[in-house]
Structure formats: C-alpha cells, structure tokens
C-alpha atoms as a printed R data frame, in Angstrom:
    type eleno elety resid chain resno       x      y       z
1   ATOM     1    CA   MET     A     1  -7.755 91.701 -14.721
2   ATOM     2    CA   LYS     A     2  -9.519 89.300 -13.409
3   ATOM     3    CA   ASN     A     3 -10.221 90.129  -9.645
4   ATOM     4    CA   GLN     A     4  -8.075 89.007  -6.432
5   ATOM     5    CA   VAL     A     5 -10.687 86.060  -5.602
6   ATOM     6    CA   GLU     A     6 -10.690 84.578  -9.274
7   ATOM     7    CA   GLU     A     7  -6.637 85.010  -9.518
8   ATOM     8    CA   PHE     A     8  -6.220 83.372  -6.382
9   ATOM     9    CA   ASN     A     9  -8.959 80.377  -7.064
10  ATOM    10    CA   SER     A    10  -7.174 79.543 -10.314
11  ATOM    11    CA   TYR     A    11  -3.759 79.493  -9.318
12  ATOM    12    CA   ARG     A    12  -4.509 77.863  -5.970
13  ATOM    13    CA   SER     A    13  -6.684 74.735  -8.274
14  ATOM    14    CA   ARG     A    14  -3.858 74.672 -11.058
15  ATOM    15    CA   MET     A    15  -1.048 74.266  -9.014
16  ATOM    16    CA   ASN     A    16  -3.402 71.973  -5.969
17  ATOM    17    CA   GLU     A    17  -4.132 70.015  -8.912
18  ATOM    18    CA   LYS     A    18   0.059 69.743 -10.275
19  ATOM    19    CA   ILE     A    19   1.120 69.258  -6.654
20  ATOM    20    CA   LEU     A    20  -1.314 65.947  -6.080
21  ATOM    21    CA   SER     A    21  -0.944 64.551  -9.927
22  ATOM    22    CA   ASP     A    22   2.486 63.635  -8.421
23  ATOM    23    CA   ASN     A    23   0.993 60.329  -6.369
24  ATOM    24    CA   ASN     A    24   2.893 61.292  -3.010
25  ATOM    25    CA   LYS     A    25   1.377 59.245   0.065
26  ATOM    26    CA   ILE     A    26   2.078 61.904   2.416
27  ATOM    27    CA   ILE     A    27   1.488 64.966   0.702
28  ATOM    28    CA   LYS     A    28  -2.382 63.446  -0.489
29  ATOM    29    CA   ARG     A    29  -2.422 62.448   2.719
30  ATOM    30    CA   ILE     A    30  -2.348 65.405   4.384
31  ATOM    31    CA   PHE     A    31  -4.733 67.447   1.846
32  ATOM    32    CA   ASN     A    32  -7.348 64.524   3.505
33  ATOM    33    CA   LEU     A    33  -6.621 65.625   6.518
34  ATOM    34    CA   ASP     A    34  -6.962 68.878   6.056
35  ATOM    35    CA   THR     A    35 -10.321 68.648   4.135
36  ATOM    36    CA   ASN     A    36 -11.535 66.077   7.225
37  ATOM    37    CA   ALA     A    37 -10.408 68.725   9.746
38  ATOM    38    CA   TYR     A    38 -12.677 71.149   7.895
39  ATOM    39    CA   ALA     A    39 -15.611 69.020   7.318
40  ATOM    40    CA   PRO     A    40 -19.394 68.903   9.173
41  ATOM    41    CA   GLY     A    41 -19.678 66.580  11.911
42  ATOM    42    CA   GLY     A    42 -17.788 66.482  15.580
43  ATOM    43    CA   ALA     A    43 -18.594 69.212  18.662
44  ATOM    44    CA   LEU     A    44 -17.829 72.403  16.236
45  ATOM    45    CA   ASP     A    45 -19.533 73.438  13.279
46  ATOM    46    CA   VAL     A    46 -18.258 74.623  10.198
47  ATOM    47    CA   LYS     A    47 -18.463 77.954  11.217
48  ATOM    48    CA   THR     A    48 -16.395 77.740  14.199
49  ATOM    49    CA   LYS     A    49 -14.147 75.650  13.180
50  ATOM    50    CA   GLU     A    50 -13.279 77.987  10.310
51  ATOM    51    CA   LEU     A    51 -12.694 80.850  12.272
52  ATOM    52    CA   LEU     A    52 -10.983 78.750  14.124
53  ATOM    53    CA   GLY     A    53  -8.751 78.010  11.235
54  ATOM    54    CA   LEU     A    54  -9.071 81.647  10.283
55  ATOM    55    CA   VAL     A    55  -7.633 82.664  13.645
56  ATOM    56    CA   ALA     A    56  -4.413 80.448  13.475
57  ATOM    57    CA   SER     A    57  -3.600 81.372   9.769
58  ATOM    58    CA   THR     A    58  -3.250 85.330  10.476
59  ATOM    59    CA   VAL     A    59  -1.362 84.162  13.634
60  ATOM    60    CA   LEU     A    60   1.219 82.374  11.517
61  ATOM    61    CA   ARG     A    61   0.687 84.597   8.502
62  ATOM    62    CA   CYS     A    62   0.130 82.859   6.128
63  ATOM    63    CA   ASP     A    63  -1.361 84.465   3.261
64  ATOM    64    CA   ASP     A    64  -2.784 81.794   1.114
65  ATOM    65    CA   CYS     A    65  -4.536 80.004   4.521
66  ATOM    66    CA   ILE     A    66  -6.429 83.791   5.363
67  ATOM    67    CA   LYS     A    67  -7.997 83.880   1.593
68  ATOM    68    CA   TYR     A    68  -8.902 80.007   2.263
69  ATOM    69    CA   HIS     A    69 -10.648 80.703   4.786
70  ATOM    70    CA   LEU     A    70 -12.184 84.323   4.661
71  ATOM    71    CA   GLU     A    71 -13.520 82.512   1.299
72  ATOM    72    CA   THR     A    72 -15.076 79.624   3.171
73  ATOM    73    CA   SER     A    73 -16.545 82.080   6.077
74  ATOM    74    CA   TYR     A    74 -18.087 84.054   3.557
75  ATOM    75    CA   LYS     A    75 -19.573 81.135   2.279
76  ATOM    76    CA   GLU     A    76 -20.688 79.350   5.133
77  ATOM    77    CA   GLY     A    77 -22.692 82.849   6.041
78  ATOM    78    CA   LEU     A    78 -20.393 83.945   8.405
79  ATOM    79    CA   THR     A    79 -21.377 88.230   8.713
80  ATOM    80    CA   LYS     A    80 -17.629 90.382   8.459
81  ATOM    81    CA   GLU     A    81 -18.334 91.945  12.068
82  ATOM    82    CA   GLU     A    82 -17.724 88.157  13.085
83  ATOM    83    CA   VAL     A    83 -15.037 88.206  11.056
84  ATOM    84    CA   THR     A    84 -13.631 90.971  12.210
85  ATOM    85    CA   GLU     A    85 -14.628 90.071  15.623
86  ATOM    86    CA   ALA     A    86 -11.721 87.098  14.851
87  ATOM    87    CA   LEU     A    87  -9.453 88.814  12.999
88  ATOM    88    CA   GLY     A    88  -9.402 91.004  15.594
89  ATOM    89    CA   ILE     A    89  -8.591 88.038  18.258
90  ATOM    90    CA   ALA     A    90  -6.051 86.574  16.039
91  ATOM    91    CA   THR     A    91  -4.688 90.698  15.881
92  ATOM    92    CA   LEU     A    92  -4.193 90.416  19.548
93  ATOM    93    CA   VAL     A    93  -2.555 86.425  20.200
94  ATOM    94    CA   GLY     A    94  -0.309 87.123  17.064
95  ATOM    95    CA   GLY     A    95   0.703 90.977  17.836
96  ATOM    96    CA   THR     A    96   1.691 93.754  16.008
97  ATOM    97    CA   ILE     A    97   3.544 92.184  12.886
98  ATOM    98    CA   VAL     A    98   0.070 90.529  11.676
99  ATOM    99    CA   ILE     A    99  -1.191 93.724  10.972
100 ATOM   100    CA   PRO     A   100  -0.057 93.357   6.759
101 ATOM   101    CA   HIS     A   101  -2.013 89.943   7.052
102 ATOM   102    CA   LEU     A   102  -5.080 92.059   8.304
103 ATOM   103    CA   ARG     A   103  -4.787 94.440   5.815
104 ATOM   104    CA   ARG     A   104  -4.764 92.190   3.068
105 ATOM   105    CA   ALA     A   105  -7.855 89.874   4.690
106 ATOM   106    CA   TYR     A   106  -9.758 93.067   4.589
107 ATOM   107    CA   GLU     A   107  -9.274 93.927   1.299
108 ATOM   108    CA   PHE     A   108 -10.183 90.296   0.497
109 ATOM   109    CA   TRP     A   109 -12.881 90.456   2.296
110 ATOM   110    CA   ASP     A   110 -14.111 93.508   0.233
111 ATOM   111    CA   ALA     A   111 -13.166 91.579  -2.963
112 ATOM   112    CA   LEU     A   112 -15.300 88.492  -2.193
113 ATOM   113    CA   GLU     A   113 -18.357 91.114  -1.008
114 ATOM   114    CA   GLU     A   114 -17.473 92.712  -4.782
115 ATOM   115    CA   GLN     A   115 -17.620 89.536  -6.250
116 ATOM   116    CA   GLY     A   116 -20.858 88.687  -4.250
117 ATOM   117    CA   ASP     A   117 -22.865 91.547  -4.807
118 ATOM   118    CA   SER     A   118 -21.907 91.660  -8.940
C-alpha cells in the first residue's frame, strides 16, 4: 500500500489534470493565482507564505490544503517546531473545532518525515 503522502500527491495530480483539461477560464485563473501567491518574490519569503497558508487552511478546516502546505513547508526546510508553532496559533484562532485537523496534520508531518528518512 502506498503511503499517505504518495496517495495524496497522486490523487491531487490526477484530479488537477482532469479539472484543468476542461479548459474553464475561471478555474484556470484561480489555479494560477494560487500558484503565484506562494511564489518567491515580494515582501514575504516562501516559508512565511507557506506558514500563513497553513494557518489559514487549518482555521478553514481544509485537510487537502493543510497537507499541501505541510508538504511544501517540509520541502522548503521548515522545522517541525516552526510548523507546530504555526499550528498552535491556528488552533488558538480556530478553536477546538480544528483539533481533528490538527491530529491529521501531525500524522501527515510524521509521514513526510518518514518518507524523507527512507
């Protein structure tokens, strides 16, 4: 069985390709805007942008978004301490309703670390 990081990336890639193949101008522009918002450049570095995205995604309770920002944060070299501090702020702002998402975030970070150690 694939690990959850591979499963998430495979599903996300496959479905994004399918969605974008419909050639819907609005959806393509939203995808482009999202990509450019987190790109290098501007007053904030990529790591900060990813932490902001992670906090917002946690407060909004979007598990796919949380996984995406966790993986990008991991690839950008953020430490577990930096990520968990951001998740702590997200939990403070979002309240106890985000705790199930916090659990899944910790589980996914562990999977990222295990994948990186392999």
